[in-house]
Amino acid sequence: MKKYFYGTAALLCFVFLSISLLATPRIKGQIIEDGTKKPIDFADILIYVKGESTPILHTSPDANGRFAVDELKDGEYSVLVKLVGYDLFSCPEIKLSETNPFFDLGIIGLKPLEVGLAEVEIIAQKKQIVYKLDKKVINPSSNILSSGGTAVDIL
């Protein structure tokens, strides 16, 4: 009976250990804003197979800016983190293998892009003559000849 119990316990330990190893993330990290150190929870994390231009996986971080990807096989990958208004983050060389099954990107600080406008100037001109259904409207402010004349000169 003891032999059966120890065999079953060993089998259960092996199963739980295998499940816990499968659930551990292969690639993980945390995304924060570089200046304020606040977590960013709405960035796009794209995983590419090295040399490919189409991502194989797309994920987003949680509310604390942390992300974890566990559904990857052994191989070479690259990670791209992007968010509108922030600089891109790229990690082009990630190698996952039996000897190196996990890769921690650590804390990724995204720098805000500072693109601002000093001022905006909108220039437009009114039409000089506007035709309506029952009348013709002449705008004297857009006529250069009307600056020193009278209404008769405009007409």
mmCIF file of C-alpha atoms in Angstrom:
data_model
loop_
_atom_site.group_PDB
_atom_site.id
_atom_site.type_symbol
_atom_site.label_atom_id
_atom_site.label_comp_id
_atom_site.label_asym_id
_atom_site.label_seq_id
_atom_site.Cartn_x
_atom_site.Cartn_y
_atom_site.Cartn_z
ATOM 1 C CA MET A 1 0.000 0.000 0.000
ATOM 2 C CA LYS A 2 2.887 2.376 0.833
ATOM 3 C CA LYS A 3 4.473 1.676 -2.556
ATOM 4 C CA TYR A 4 1.234 2.597 -4.331
ATOM 5 C CA PHE A 5 0.908 5.798 -2.256
ATOM 6 C CA TYR A 6 4.476 6.945 -2.963
ATOM 7 C CA GLY A 7 4.083 6.200 -6.667
ATOM 8 C CA THR A 8 0.859 8.184 -6.860
ATOM 9 C CA ALA A 9 2.358 11.083 -4.873
ATOM 10 C CA ALA A 10 5.398 11.170 -7.167
ATOM 11 C CA LEU A 11 3.157 11.149 -10.241
ATOM 12 C CA LEU A 12 1.022 13.982 -8.867
ATOM 13 C CA CYS A 13 4.130 16.044 -8.021
ATOM 14 C CA PHE A 14 5.414 15.529 -11.553
ATOM 15 C CA VAL A 15 2.073 16.596 -13.066
ATOM 16 C CA PHE A 16 1.832 19.733 -10.904
ATOM 17 C CA LEU A 17 5.449 20.640 -11.604
ATOM 18 C CA SER A 18 4.874 20.237 -15.362
ATOM 19 C CA ILE A 19 1.757 22.404 -15.241
ATOM 20 C CA SER A 20 3.531 25.109 -13.244
ATOM 21 C CA LEU A 21 6.428 25.141 -15.728
ATOM 22 C CA LEU A 22 4.005 25.464 -18.630
ATOM 23 C CA ALA A 23 2.215 28.377 -16.955
ATOM 24 C CA THR A 24 5.378 30.394 -16.355
ATOM 25 C CA PRO A 25 5.819 33.219 -18.839
ATOM 26 C CA ARG A 26 8.468 32.834 -21.505
ATOM 27 C CA ILE A 27 8.757 36.613 -22.106
ATOM 28 C CA LYS A 28 7.746 39.179 -19.498
ATOM 29 C CA GLY A 29 8.257 42.826 -18.623
ATOM 30 C CA GLN A 30 6.698 46.036 -17.356
ATOM 31 C CA ILE A 31 5.952 49.233 -19.307
ATOM 32 C CA ILE A 32 6.169 52.645 -17.647
ATOM 33 C CA GLU A 33 6.266 56.239 -18.835
ATOM 34 C CA ASP A 34 9.886 57.381 -18.797
ATOM 35 C CA GLY A 35 9.406 60.794 -17.167
ATOM 36 C CA THR A 36 6.678 60.162 -14.586
ATOM 37 C CA LYS A 37 7.373 56.457 -13.916
ATOM 38 C CA LYS A 38 3.628 55.743 -14.112
ATOM 39 C CA PRO A 39 2.622 52.346 -15.525
ATOM 40 C CA ILE A 40 1.221 52.309 -19.040
ATOM 41 C CA ASP A 41 -1.632 49.850 -19.439
ATOM 42 C CA PHE A 42 -2.712 50.422 -23.032
ATOM 43 C CA ALA A 43 0.384 49.888 -25.200
ATOM 44 C CA ASP A 44 0.631 47.344 -28.013
ATOM 45 C CA ILE A 45 3.162 44.549 -27.547
ATOM 46 C CA LEU A 46 3.954 42.719 -30.765
ATOM 47 C CA ILE A 47 5.997 39.504 -30.904
ATOM 48 C CA TYR A 48 7.708 38.638 -34.203
ATOM 49 C CA VAL A 49 9.608 35.578 -35.316
ATOM 50 C CA LYS A 50 13.098 36.868 -36.127
ATOM 51 C CA GLY A 51 13.285 37.926 -39.777
ATOM 52 C CA GLU A 52 9.493 38.055 -40.281
ATOM 53 C CA SER A 53 7.472 41.223 -40.819
ATOM 54 C CA THR A 54 4.108 39.926 -39.587
ATOM 55 C CA PRO A 55 3.613 39.586 -35.820
ATOM 56 C CA ILE A 56 2.700 36.155 -34.491
ATOM 57 C CA LEU A 57 1.292 37.493 -31.235
ATOM 58 C CA HIS A 58 -0.271 40.741 -30.017
ATOM 59 C CA THR A 59 -0.922 41.484 -26.365
ATOM 60 C CA SER A 60 -1.461 44.401 -23.984
ATOM 61 C CA PRO A 61 -0.202 45.021 -20.434
ATOM 62 C CA ASP A 62 -2.374 44.852 -17.339
ATOM 63 C CA ALA A 63 -3.316 47.852 -15.160
ATOM 64 C CA ASN A 64 0.168 47.866 -13.566
ATOM 65 C CA GLY A 65 1.912 47.875 -16.944
ATOM 66 C CA ARG A 66 3.050 44.247 -16.624
ATOM 67 C CA PHE A 67 2.778 41.738 -19.431
ATOM 68 C CA ALA A 68 3.654 38.073 -19.823
ATOM 69 C CA VAL A 69 3.682 35.853 -22.893
ATOM 70 C CA ASP A 70 3.714 32.113 -22.312
ATOM 71 C CA GLU A 71 2.501 30.545 -25.557
ATOM 72 C CA LEU A 72 5.833 30.623 -27.421
ATOM 73 C CA LYS A 73 7.957 27.725 -28.639
ATOM 74 C CA ASP A 74 11.745 27.630 -28.601
ATOM 75 C CA GLY A 75 13.242 29.924 -31.232
ATOM 76 C CA GLU A 76 14.426 33.449 -31.983
ATOM 77 C CA TYR A 77 12.003 36.328 -31.547
ATOM 78 C CA SER A 78 11.863 40.112 -31.487
ATOM 79 C CA VAL A 79 9.554 42.350 -29.450
ATOM 80 C CA LEU A 80 8.145 45.724 -30.462
ATOM 81 C CA VAL A 81 6.280 47.957 -27.997
ATOM 82 C CA LYS A 82 4.403 50.872 -29.501
ATOM 83 C CA LEU A 83 1.939 53.480 -28.378
ATOM 84 C CA VAL A 84 0.668 56.589 -30.140
ATOM 85 C CA GLY A 85 2.504 59.647 -28.857
ATOM 86 C CA TYR A 86 5.461 57.653 -27.525
ATOM 87 C CA ASP A 87 8.757 56.499 -28.986
ATOM 88 C CA LEU A 88 8.988 52.862 -30.126
ATOM 89 C CA PHE A 89 10.778 50.251 -28.027
ATOM 90 C CA SER A 90 12.384 47.333 -29.818
ATOM 91 C CA CYS A 91 14.232 44.279 -28.556
ATOM 92 C CA PRO A 92 15.465 42.554 -31.722
ATOM 93 C CA GLU A 93 17.211 39.501 -30.256
ATOM 94 C CA ILE A 94 15.399 37.127 -27.926
ATOM 95 C CA LYS A 95 16.491 33.490 -27.966
ATOM 96 C CA LEU A 96 14.339 30.925 -26.206
ATOM 97 C CA SER A 97 15.699 27.395 -25.838
ATOM 98 C CA GLU A 98 15.843 24.549 -23.348
ATOM 99 C CA THR A 99 18.877 26.101 -21.674
ATOM 100 C CA ASN A 100 17.329 29.618 -21.711
ATOM 101 C CA PRO A 101 13.547 29.085 -21.431
ATOM 102 C CA PHE A 102 12.655 32.561 -20.093
ATOM 103 C CA PHE A 103 13.457 36.163 -21.062
ATOM 104 C CA ASP A 104 12.749 39.125 -18.802
ATOM 105 C CA LEU A 105 12.665 42.491 -20.556
ATOM 106 C CA GLY A 106 12.600 44.238 -17.190
ATOM 107 C CA ILE A 107 11.175 47.740 -16.933
ATOM 108 C CA ILE A 108 10.594 49.371 -20.318
ATOM 109 C CA GLY A 109 10.471 53.168 -20.187
ATOM 110 C CA LEU A 110 8.560 54.695 -23.102
ATOM 111 C CA LYS A 111 9.583 58.269 -23.883
ATOM 112 C CA PRO A 112 6.808 60.678 -24.896
ATOM 113 C CA LEU A 113 7.268 62.328 -28.273
ATOM 114 C CA GLU A 114 7.248 66.069 -27.786
ATOM 115 C CA VAL A 115 5.728 67.550 -30.873
ATOM 116 C CA GLY A 116 4.064 70.848 -30.161
ATOM 117 C CA LEU A 117 2.888 73.809 -32.149
ATOM 118 C CA ALA A 118 3.869 77.333 -31.211
ATOM 119 C CA GLU A 119 0.871 78.875 -32.942
ATOM 120 C CA VAL A 120 -1.588 78.148 -35.686
ATOM 121 C CA GLU A 121 -2.539 80.776 -38.223
ATOM 122 C CA ILE A 122 -5.545 80.214 -40.440
ATOM 123 C CA ILE A 123 -5.826 82.454 -43.472
ATOM 124 C CA ALA A 124 -8.983 82.536 -45.555
ATOM 125 C CA GLN A 125 -10.725 85.010 -47.781
ATOM 126 C CA LYS A 126 -14.387 85.582 -48.311
ATOM 127 C CA LYS A 127 -15.718 85.441 -51.806
ATOM 128 C CA GLN A 128 -16.008 88.883 -53.368
ATOM 129 C CA ILE A 129 -19.375 88.205 -55.011
ATOM 130 C CA VAL A 130 -21.936 85.708 -53.704
ATOM 131 C CA TYR A 131 -24.968 84.903 -55.854
ATOM 132 C CA LYS A 132 -28.130 84.008 -53.958
ATOM 133 C CA LEU A 133 -31.505 82.998 -55.308
ATOM 134 C CA ASP A 134 -32.996 86.502 -55.368
ATOM 135 C CA LYS A 135 -29.977 88.788 -55.071
ATOM 136 C CA LYS A 136 -26.310 89.358 -55.638
ATOM 137 C CA VAL A 137 -24.183 90.122 -52.516
ATOM 138 C CA ILE A 138 -20.934 92.028 -52.987
ATOM 139 C CA ASN A 139 -18.425 91.910 -50.154
ATOM 140 C CA PRO A 140 -16.449 95.178 -50.163
ATOM 141 C CA SER A 141 -13.820 94.003 -47.643
ATOM 142 C CA SER A 142 -12.302 91.609 -50.156
ATOM 143 C CA ASN A 143 -12.099 94.222 -52.924
ATOM 144 C CA ILE A 144 -8.848 96.210 -52.951
ATOM 145 C CA LEU A 145 -10.366 99.037 -55.043
ATOM 146 C CA SER A 146 -13.054 99.702 -52.456
ATOM 147 C CA SER A 147 -10.652 100.791 -49.720
ATOM 148 C CA GLY A 148 -10.778 104.486 -50.601
ATOM 149 C CA GLY A 149 -14.026 104.718 -52.561
ATOM 150 C CA THR A 150 -17.759 104.864 -51.995
ATOM 151 C CA ALA A 151 -20.547 102.318 -52.454
ATOM 152 C CA VAL A 152 -21.070 103.593 -55.995
ATOM 153 C CA ASP A 153 -17.416 102.839 -56.827
ATOM 154 C CA ILE A 154 -17.840 99.274 -55.576
ATOM 155 C CA LEU A 155 -20.934 98.652 -57.679
#
